[in-house]
Amino acid sequence: MTPFLWNGYKNDLKKDDLYKVLNEDESQVLGDKLENEWNKEVETKVQAAKNGKKYSPSLLKAFIRAFGTKFAFLGFYTLWEECILRIMQPLFMSWFVRYWASDDSGISIYQVYGYGLGIVGMSAIYTFTHHQYFFGVMHTGMKLRVSSCSFIYRKALRLSKKALGESTIGMQLK
């Protein structure tokens, strides 16, 4: 980042100065992904209407189908992080303190070293895993934002002037 920031400090930045976006993060790709899932929701509504049932397309369901697997993976990652790492560290600490609490604890010095290593190890592993989890959540959130902006922009471009004149700027209250 330093060369990029230095270049921006010395000169005006141009489009060619920016880094290339990953293919999976491009607006076109993410917008297509969300639009495909939305079209499935609309098709489900059409099929339900043919069967005489009511169904309202849900943007939330489209988001879940498009990006839910990534969030589920991050959820399992967090479950492991919070249920194993965060619980084991205080356990190691209690075993470590038990050695120092009494003269005859029955714990060898090698076990104490292991407990100390466990305390430090759990903390270090948590640090590395938590930052990976946080990056994954922020990256997936960015994908949600880009895909929804692309989806809204495409919809706005498809509207005719007549439809734009008939629609309101915000939500219409009933």
CSV table of C-alpha atoms in Angstrom, one decimal:
chain,number,residue,atom,x,y,z
A,1,MET,CA,0.0,0.0,0.0
A,2,THR,CA,2.9,2.4,0.7
A,3,PRO,CA,3.8,2.8,-3.0
A,4,PHE,CA,0.2,3.4,-3.9
A,5,LEU,CA,-0.3,6.0,-1.2
A,6,TRP,CA,3.0,7.7,-2.1
A,7,ASN,CA,1.9,7.8,-5.7
A,8,GLY,CA,-1.4,9.4,-4.6
A,9,TYR,CA,0.4,11.9,-2.5
A,10,LYS,CA,2.7,13.0,-5.3
A,11,ASN,CA,0.3,12.8,-8.3
A,12,ASP,CA,-3.4,12.7,-9.0
A,13,LEU,CA,-4.5,9.0,-9.1
A,14,LYS,CA,-5.9,7.7,-12.4
A,15,LYS,CA,-8.0,4.6,-13.0
A,16,ASP,CA,-4.8,2.7,-14.2
A,17,ASP,CA,-3.2,3.3,-10.8
A,18,LEU,CA,-5.8,1.3,-8.9
A,19,TYR,CA,-5.3,-2.4,-8.2
A,20,LYS,CA,-7.3,-4.9,-10.2
A,21,VAL,CA,-10.3,-6.4,-8.3
A,22,LEU,CA,-10.5,-10.1,-7.9
A,23,ASN,CA,-12.9,-11.7,-10.4
A,24,GLU,CA,-15.1,-13.0,-7.7
A,25,ASP,CA,-15.5,-9.5,-6.3
A,26,GLU,CA,-16.5,-7.8,-9.5
A,27,SER,CA,-19.8,-6.0,-9.6
A,28,GLN,CA,-20.9,-7.8,-12.7
A,29,VAL,CA,-20.2,-11.3,-11.2
A,30,LEU,CA,-21.9,-10.5,-7.9
A,31,GLY,CA,-24.8,-8.8,-9.5
A,32,ASP,CA,-25.4,-11.8,-11.8
A,33,LYS,CA,-25.2,-14.1,-8.8
A,34,LEU,CA,-27.8,-12.2,-6.9
A,35,GLU,CA,-30.0,-11.6,-9.9
A,36,ASN,CA,-30.0,-15.4,-10.7
A,37,GLU,CA,-31.2,-16.1,-7.2
A,38,TRP,CA,-33.8,-13.4,-7.4
A,39,ASN,CA,-35.1,-14.8,-10.7
A,40,LYS,CA,-35.5,-18.2,-8.9
A,41,GLU,CA,-37.6,-16.4,-6.2
A,42,VAL,CA,-39.8,-14.8,-8.9
A,43,GLU,CA,-40.1,-18.2,-10.7
A,44,THR,CA,-41.2,-19.7,-7.4
A,45,LYS,CA,-43.9,-17.1,-7.2
A,46,VAL,CA,-45.1,-17.9,-10.7
A,47,GLN,CA,-45.2,-21.6,-9.9
A,48,ALA,CA,-47.1,-21.0,-6.7
A,49,ALA,CA,-49.6,-18.8,-8.5
A,50,LYS,CA,-50.2,-21.6,-11.1
A,51,ASN,CA,-50.9,-23.9,-8.2
A,52,GLY,CA,-53.3,-21.4,-6.6
A,53,LYS,CA,-51.0,-20.6,-3.7
A,54,LYS,CA,-49.6,-17.2,-2.6
A,55,TYR,CA,-45.9,-16.6,-2.4
A,56,SER,CA,-43.9,-13.4,-2.0
A,57,PRO,CA,-40.4,-13.3,-3.4
A,58,SER,CA,-37.9,-12.7,-0.6
A,59,LEU,CA,-34.7,-10.8,-1.2
A,60,LEU,CA,-33.4,-12.4,2.1
A,61,LYS,CA,-33.8,-15.9,0.7
A,62,ALA,CA,-32.0,-14.8,-2.5
A,63,PHE,CA,-29.1,-13.4,-0.4
A,64,ILE,CA,-29.0,-16.6,1.7
A,65,ARG,CA,-28.8,-18.8,-1.4
A,66,ALA,CA,-26.2,-16.6,-3.0
A,67,PHE,CA,-23.9,-16.0,0.0
A,68,GLY,CA,-25.2,-18.3,2.8
A,69,THR,CA,-22.6,-21.0,2.4
A,70,LYS,CA,-19.8,-18.6,3.1
A,71,PHE,CA,-21.6,-17.3,6.2
A,72,ALA,CA,-22.3,-20.9,7.3
A,73,PHE,CA,-18.6,-21.8,7.0
A,74,LEU,CA,-17.7,-18.7,9.0
A,75,GLY,CA,-20.3,-19.6,11.6
A,76,PHE,CA,-18.7,-23.0,12.1
A,77,TYR,CA,-15.3,-21.4,12.3
A,78,THR,CA,-16.6,-19.1,15.0
A,79,LEU,CA,-18.3,-22.0,16.8
A,80,TRP,CA,-14.9,-23.8,17.0
A,81,GLU,CA,-13.2,-20.6,18.0
A,82,GLU,CA,-15.6,-19.6,20.8
A,83,CYS,CA,-16.4,-23.1,22.1
A,84,ILE,CA,-13.0,-24.7,22.1
A,85,LEU,CA,-10.3,-21.9,22.2
A,86,ARG,CA,-12.1,-19.5,24.5
A,87,ILE,CA,-13.1,-22.3,26.9
A,88,MET,CA,-9.8,-24.1,27.0
A,89,GLN,CA,-7.8,-21.0,27.9
A,90,PRO,CA,-9.4,-20.5,31.4
A,91,LEU,CA,-9.2,-24.3,32.0
A,92,PHE,CA,-5.5,-24.2,31.4
A,93,MET,CA,-5.3,-21.1,33.6
A,94,SER,CA,-7.1,-22.9,36.5
A,95,TRP,CA,-4.8,-25.9,36.2
A,96,PHE,CA,-1.8,-23.6,36.2
A,97,VAL,CA,-3.0,-21.7,39.3
A,98,ARG,CA,-3.8,-25.0,41.1
A,99,TYR,CA,-0.1,-25.8,41.0
A,100,TRP,CA,0.8,-22.6,42.7
A,101,ALA,CA,-2.1,-22.6,45.2
A,102,SER,CA,-0.9,-25.5,47.3
A,103,ASP,CA,2.4,-27.1,48.1
A,104,ASP,CA,1.1,-30.6,47.5
A,105,SER,CA,-1.0,-30.3,44.3
A,106,GLY,CA,0.3,-33.5,42.7
A,107,ILE,CA,1.1,-31.7,39.5
A,108,SER,CA,4.6,-32.1,38.0
A,109,ILE,CA,6.6,-29.1,36.8
A,110,TYR,CA,6.3,-30.5,33.2
A,111,GLN,CA,2.6,-30.4,33.5
A,112,VAL,CA,2.8,-26.8,34.6
A,113,TYR,CA,4.9,-25.9,31.6
A,114,GLY,CA,2.3,-27.6,29.4
A,115,TYR,CA,-0.5,-25.6,31.1
A,116,GLY,CA,1.5,-22.4,30.5
A,117,LEU,CA,2.1,-23.4,26.9
A,118,GLY,CA,-1.6,-24.1,26.6
A,119,ILE,CA,-2.6,-20.6,27.9
A,120,VAL,CA,-0.2,-18.9,25.5
A,121,GLY,CA,-1.1,-21.3,22.6
A,122,MET,CA,-4.9,-20.9,23.0
A,123,SER,CA,-4.4,-17.1,23.0
A,124,ALA,CA,-2.2,-17.2,19.9
A,125,ILE,CA,-4.4,-19.5,18.0
A,126,TYR,CA,-7.5,-17.4,18.9
A,127,THR,CA,-5.7,-14.3,17.6
A,128,PHE,CA,-4.9,-15.9,14.3
A,129,THR,CA,-8.3,-17.4,13.8
A,130,HIS,CA,-10.3,-14.4,14.9
A,131,HIS,CA,-8.6,-12.1,12.4
A,132,GLN,CA,-9.3,-14.6,9.6
A,133,TYR,CA,-13.0,-14.8,10.7
A,134,PHE,CA,-13.3,-11.1,10.9
A,135,PHE,CA,-11.8,-10.7,7.4
A,136,GLY,CA,-14.1,-13.3,6.0
A,137,VAL,CA,-17.2,-11.6,7.5
A,138,MET,CA,-16.1,-8.2,6.2
A,139,HIS,CA,-15.3,-9.6,2.8
A,140,THR,CA,-18.7,-11.3,2.5
A,141,GLY,CA,-20.5,-8.2,3.7
A,142,MET,CA,-18.7,-6.3,1.0
A,143,LYS,CA,-20.0,-8.8,-1.5
A,144,LEU,CA,-23.5,-8.4,-0.2
A,145,ARG,CA,-23.2,-4.6,-0.5
A,146,VAL,CA,-21.7,-4.7,-4.1
A,147,SER,CA,-24.3,-7.3,-5.3
A,148,SER,CA,-27.2,-5.3,-4.0
A,149,CYS,CA,-26.0,-2.0,-5.4
A,150,SER,CA,-25.5,-3.7,-8.8
A,151,PHE,CA,-28.9,-5.3,-8.6
A,152,ILE,CA,-30.6,-2.0,-7.7
A,153,TYR,CA,-28.6,-0.1,-10.4
A,154,ARG,CA,-29.7,-2.7,-13.1
A,155,LYS,CA,-33.3,-2.4,-12.0
A,156,ALA,CA,-33.1,1.4,-12.2
A,157,LEU,CA,-31.7,1.2,-15.7
A,158,ARG,CA,-34.5,-1.0,-16.9
A,159,LEU,CA,-37.3,1.3,-15.7
A,160,SER,CA,-39.0,3.4,-18.4
A,161,LYS,CA,-39.6,7.1,-17.9
A,162,LYS,CA,-43.2,6.4,-17.4
A,163,ALA,CA,-42.5,3.9,-14.6
A,164,LEU,CA,-40.0,6.3,-13.0
A,165,GLY,CA,-42.7,9.0,-13.0
A,166,GLU,CA,-45.2,6.7,-11.3
A,167,SER,CA,-42.9,5.4,-8.6
A,168,THR,CA,-42.1,7.1,-5.3
A,169,ILE,CA,-38.6,8.0,-4.0
A,170,GLY,CA,-39.0,6.1,-0.7
A,171,MET,CA,-41.2,3.5,0.8
A,172,GLN,CA,-44.9,3.9,0.4
A,173,LEU,CA,-46.9,3.5,3.6
A,174,LYS,CA,-50.3,1.8,3.5
